[in-house]
Amino acid sequence: EIFKADIANSMDIRKIVQKCLCVLNVAGPFIKTNAHLLVEACIDFDCDYVDVNGEVPFTHKLVPLHDWAKKKNVIICPNSAGAGGLPDLAAFFTAEELKKVTDAELKTLKCFITSNGGAPSGGTLATRAAMTAEMGKFVKIMGDPFALGGTVGDGKRPEDSDKVLAKVEYYPEFEGWSGPFTYAFYDTRLIRRSNWLMADLGEDPYGRHLSYSE
């Protein structure tokens, strides 16, 4: 069955959510829509929510809804695309595998990604254009390594600074060079939040003093 709704109309949003068990939102750029109202409606009507957004400012807007969703036992899972999602899964499974062979706390996790020769989708390009156009509004959020939570200590450790993401370094471990990665400023914030969420939801975090970089 196909339902039609105007995401600019809050009543339309609430009506369609009442017919669903889970909403998958693939319509971006998210900062240009009322997608946050869709998330609120999902929590209100006990409907799980998943999206593919790659926008730190939009996910930042959802952070205050966490306790409400947790209380209602509603799953809100943004950033579930290749960008963000895959590094997050890699961090999770790496931490889980390490727990099998050592009791030591995971303190440093570095992710290396090689190019697959692909090109960004039309949606990704539209999101980049929208983010660039609105950057003046989001510069403070984008510049905060812990914009999505997961702060370690006072949040000022050198290893958590965005400066480490701009380095070109040689790694003798695999006899190769590493350079800046386009999505590192995005992925690092997601992994820090996921690390905090694990602890908040009663699970073992990847590492209580984890430093993650790409």
Short mmCIF file of C-alpha atoms in Angstrom, two decimals:
data_model
loop_
_atom_site.label_atom_id
_atom_site.label_comp_id
_atom_site.label_asym_id
_atom_site.label_seq_id
_atom_site.Cartn_x
_atom_site.Cartn_y
_atom_site.Cartn_z
CA GLU A 1 0.00 0.00 0.00
CA ILE A 2 1.28 3.48 -0.88
CA PHE A 3 0.63 6.40 1.47
CA LYS A 4 1.05 9.97 0.33
CA ALA A 5 2.11 12.73 2.72
CA ASP A 6 3.64 16.18 2.58
CA ILE A 7 6.62 16.35 4.95
CA ALA A 8 6.03 20.10 5.20
CA ASN A 9 2.63 19.34 6.78
CA SER A 10 2.89 18.19 10.41
CA MET A 11 -0.63 16.69 10.37
CA ASP A 12 0.22 14.64 7.27
CA ILE A 13 3.32 13.38 9.05
CA ARG A 14 1.42 12.26 12.13
CA LYS A 15 -1.31 10.55 10.11
CA ILE A 16 1.14 8.47 8.09
CA VAL A 17 3.23 7.49 11.13
CA GLN A 18 0.14 6.05 12.83
CA LYS A 19 -0.08 3.51 9.98
CA CYS A 20 3.53 2.34 10.34
CA LEU A 21 5.63 0.12 12.58
CA CYS A 22 8.89 1.55 11.24
CA VAL A 23 9.69 4.54 9.03
CA LEU A 24 12.72 4.56 6.71
CA ASN A 25 13.49 8.12 5.65
CA VAL A 26 15.68 8.43 2.53
CA ALA A 27 14.60 11.94 1.51
CA GLY A 28 17.29 14.56 1.97
CA PRO A 29 18.91 16.98 2.31
CA PHE A 30 17.48 16.50 5.79
CA ILE A 31 18.32 19.99 7.04
CA LYS A 32 16.02 21.33 4.31
CA THR A 33 12.99 19.30 5.46
CA ASN A 34 10.81 18.81 8.55
CA ALA A 35 12.35 15.39 9.13
CA HIS A 36 12.82 16.17 12.83
CA LEU A 37 9.01 16.42 13.13
CA LEU A 38 8.80 12.97 11.55
CA VAL A 39 11.11 11.63 14.26
CA GLU A 40 9.03 13.28 16.97
CA ALA A 41 5.86 11.73 15.54
CA CYS A 42 7.52 8.31 15.46
CA ILE A 43 8.36 8.55 19.16
CA ASP A 44 4.88 9.82 19.97
CA PHE A 45 3.19 6.91 18.20
CA ASP A 46 5.66 4.14 19.14
CA CYS A 47 7.06 3.77 15.64
CA ASP A 48 10.73 2.99 15.03
CA TYR A 49 12.70 5.31 12.75
CA VAL A 50 15.72 4.81 10.45
CA ASP A 51 17.31 7.25 8.02
CA VAL A 52 20.31 7.60 5.73
CA ASN A 53 21.22 11.18 6.59
CA GLY A 54 24.86 12.20 6.46
CA GLU A 55 24.40 15.56 8.16
CA VAL A 56 25.85 16.26 11.60
CA PRO A 57 23.59 19.33 12.13
CA PHE A 58 20.45 17.27 11.53
CA THR A 59 21.50 14.45 13.86
CA HIS A 60 22.49 17.10 16.41
CA LYS A 61 18.88 18.27 16.30
CA LEU A 62 17.75 14.75 17.25
CA VAL A 63 20.04 14.37 20.28
CA PRO A 64 17.58 16.03 22.73
CA LEU A 65 14.98 13.40 21.74
CA HIS A 66 17.11 10.51 23.03
CA ASP A 67 15.71 10.28 26.56
CA TRP A 68 12.14 10.51 25.28
CA ALA A 69 12.71 7.72 22.75
CA LYS A 70 14.48 5.61 25.38
CA LYS A 71 11.55 6.03 27.78
CA LYS A 72 9.07 5.03 25.06
CA ASN A 73 11.30 2.11 23.95
CA VAL A 74 11.34 3.45 20.40
CA ILE A 75 14.40 2.86 18.21
CA ILE A 76 15.70 6.01 16.50
CA CYS A 77 18.56 5.03 14.18
CA PRO A 78 19.81 7.88 11.98
CA ASN A 79 22.96 7.88 9.84
CA SER A 80 22.38 4.32 8.60
CA ALA A 81 24.07 4.68 5.23
CA GLY A 82 27.46 3.57 3.95
CA ALA A 83 29.04 6.80 5.12
CA GLY A 84 28.95 6.71 8.88
CA GLY A 85 27.18 3.38 9.13
CA LEU A 86 30.00 1.17 7.84
CA PRO A 87 32.77 2.73 9.99
CA ASP A 88 30.44 2.48 12.99
CA LEU A 89 29.89 -1.23 12.36
CA ALA A 90 33.63 -1.68 11.86
CA ALA A 91 34.29 -0.03 15.22
CA PHE A 92 31.67 -2.20 16.93
CA PHE A 93 32.92 -5.51 15.52
CA THR A 94 36.58 -4.59 16.11
CA ALA A 95 35.82 -3.84 19.76
CA GLU A 96 33.86 -7.10 20.10
CA GLU A 97 36.66 -9.19 18.58
CA LEU A 98 39.29 -7.57 20.79
CA LYS A 99 37.25 -8.39 23.90
CA LYS A 100 37.64 -12.07 22.99
CA VAL A 101 41.43 -11.94 23.19
CA THR A 102 42.20 -9.29 25.82
CA ASP A 103 40.79 -7.69 28.93
CA ALA A 104 42.65 -4.47 28.23
CA GLU A 105 40.53 -1.40 27.56
CA LEU A 106 40.36 -0.22 23.95
CA LYS A 107 41.82 3.28 23.99
CA THR A 108 42.79 3.98 20.38
CA LEU A 109 40.98 2.96 17.22
CA LYS A 110 42.03 4.04 13.74
CA CYS A 111 40.04 3.27 10.63
CA PHE A 112 41.70 3.13 7.21
CA ILE A 113 39.59 3.27 4.08
CA THR A 114 40.78 2.70 0.53
CA SER A 115 39.03 4.19 -2.48
CA ASN A 116 36.68 1.98 -4.45
CA GLY A 117 36.68 4.37 -7.38
CA GLY A 118 32.99 5.21 -6.89
CA ALA A 119 31.34 8.58 -7.35
CA PRO A 120 28.96 10.38 -4.97
CA SER A 121 25.25 10.01 -5.65
CA GLY A 122 22.96 12.86 -6.63
CA GLY A 123 21.56 12.90 -3.11
CA THR A 124 25.04 13.20 -1.62
CA LEU A 125 25.89 16.10 -3.91
CA ALA A 126 22.60 17.82 -3.03
CA THR A 127 23.38 17.41 0.66
CA ARG A 128 26.88 18.86 0.24
CA ALA A 129 25.44 21.85 -1.62
CA ALA A 130 22.82 22.42 1.09
CA MET A 131 25.40 22.12 3.87
CA THR A 132 27.74 24.57 2.12
CA ALA A 133 24.93 27.07 1.64
CA GLU A 134 23.94 26.87 5.32
CA MET A 135 27.44 26.56 6.79
CA GLY A 136 27.19 29.93 8.52
CA LYS A 137 24.43 28.50 10.73
CA PHE A 138 26.26 25.30 11.55
CA VAL A 139 29.91 26.28 11.88
CA LYS A 140 29.92 25.87 15.68
CA ILE A 141 28.26 22.45 15.52
CA MET A 142 30.51 21.26 12.70
CA GLY A 143 33.61 22.41 14.56
CA ASP A 144 32.78 20.48 17.73
CA PRO A 145 34.34 16.97 17.76
CA PHE A 146 31.69 15.95 20.30
CA ALA A 147 28.72 17.63 18.62
CA LEU A 148 26.73 14.40 18.93
CA GLY A 149 27.88 13.55 22.46
CA GLY A 150 30.38 11.07 23.83
CA THR A 151 32.68 13.67 25.35
CA VAL A 152 35.76 12.20 27.05
CA GLY A 153 37.03 14.21 30.00
CA ASP A 154 36.92 17.91 29.27
CA GLY A 155 36.65 17.25 25.53
CA LYS A 156 40.01 18.87 24.83
CA ARG A 157 42.34 15.90 24.35
CA PRO A 158 44.73 16.51 21.43
CA GLU A 159 43.92 13.09 19.96
CA ASP A 160 40.25 14.09 19.65
CA SER A 161 41.01 17.30 17.78
CA ASP A 162 40.03 17.59 14.13
CA LYS A 163 43.66 18.49 13.42
CA VAL A 164 44.62 14.81 13.52
CA LEU A 165 42.22 14.18 10.62
CA ALA A 166 44.17 16.47 8.31
CA LYS A 167 47.54 14.73 8.63
CA VAL A 168 49.44 12.79 6.01
CA GLU A 169 51.30 9.98 7.79
CA TYR A 170 53.35 6.91 7.00
CA TYR A 171 52.37 3.68 8.78
CA PRO A 172 55.10 1.03 8.92
CA GLU A 173 52.50 -1.51 10.10
CA PHE A 174 51.20 -1.81 6.54
CA GLU A 175 54.00 0.02 4.73
CA GLY A 176 51.73 2.70 3.37
CA TRP A 177 50.64 6.29 3.61
CA SER A 178 47.42 7.67 5.04
CA GLY A 179 45.83 10.99 4.10
CA PRO A 180 42.70 12.98 5.01
CA PHE A 181 39.38 11.26 4.31
CA THR A 182 36.32 13.19 3.12
CA TYR A 183 33.92 11.75 5.68
CA ALA A 184 36.27 11.63 8.67
CA PHE A 185 34.82 14.80 10.20
CA TYR A 186 31.41 13.10 10.04
CA ASP A 187 32.30 9.51 10.94
CA THR A 188 34.33 10.41 14.03
CA ARG A 189 31.35 12.16 15.59
CA LEU A 190 29.10 9.17 14.98
CA ILE A 191 31.50 6.66 16.52
CA ARG A 192 31.92 8.87 19.60
CA ARG A 193 28.15 9.00 19.99
CA SER A 194 27.74 5.25 19.46
CA ASN A 195 30.44 4.60 22.05
CA TRP A 196 28.52 6.72 24.55
CA LEU A 197 25.17 5.16 23.58
CA MET A 198 26.47 1.67 24.31
CA ALA A 199 27.19 2.70 27.90
CA ASP A 200 23.96 4.67 28.23
CA LEU A 201 21.92 1.65 27.12
CA GLY A 202 23.61 -0.63 29.64
CA GLU A 203 26.15 -2.29 27.33
CA ASP A 204 29.94 -2.20 27.34
CA PRO A 205 31.18 0.77 25.29
CA TYR A 206 33.92 0.30 22.72
CA GLY A 207 36.22 1.99 25.23
CA ARG A 208 35.51 4.41 28.08
CA HIS A 209 38.43 6.61 27.04
CA LEU A 210 38.31 5.77 23.34
CA SER A 211 40.06 7.94 20.78
CA TYR A 212 38.77 7.30 17.25
CA SER A 213 40.21 8.64 14.01
CA GLU A 214 40.23 7.92 10.28
#
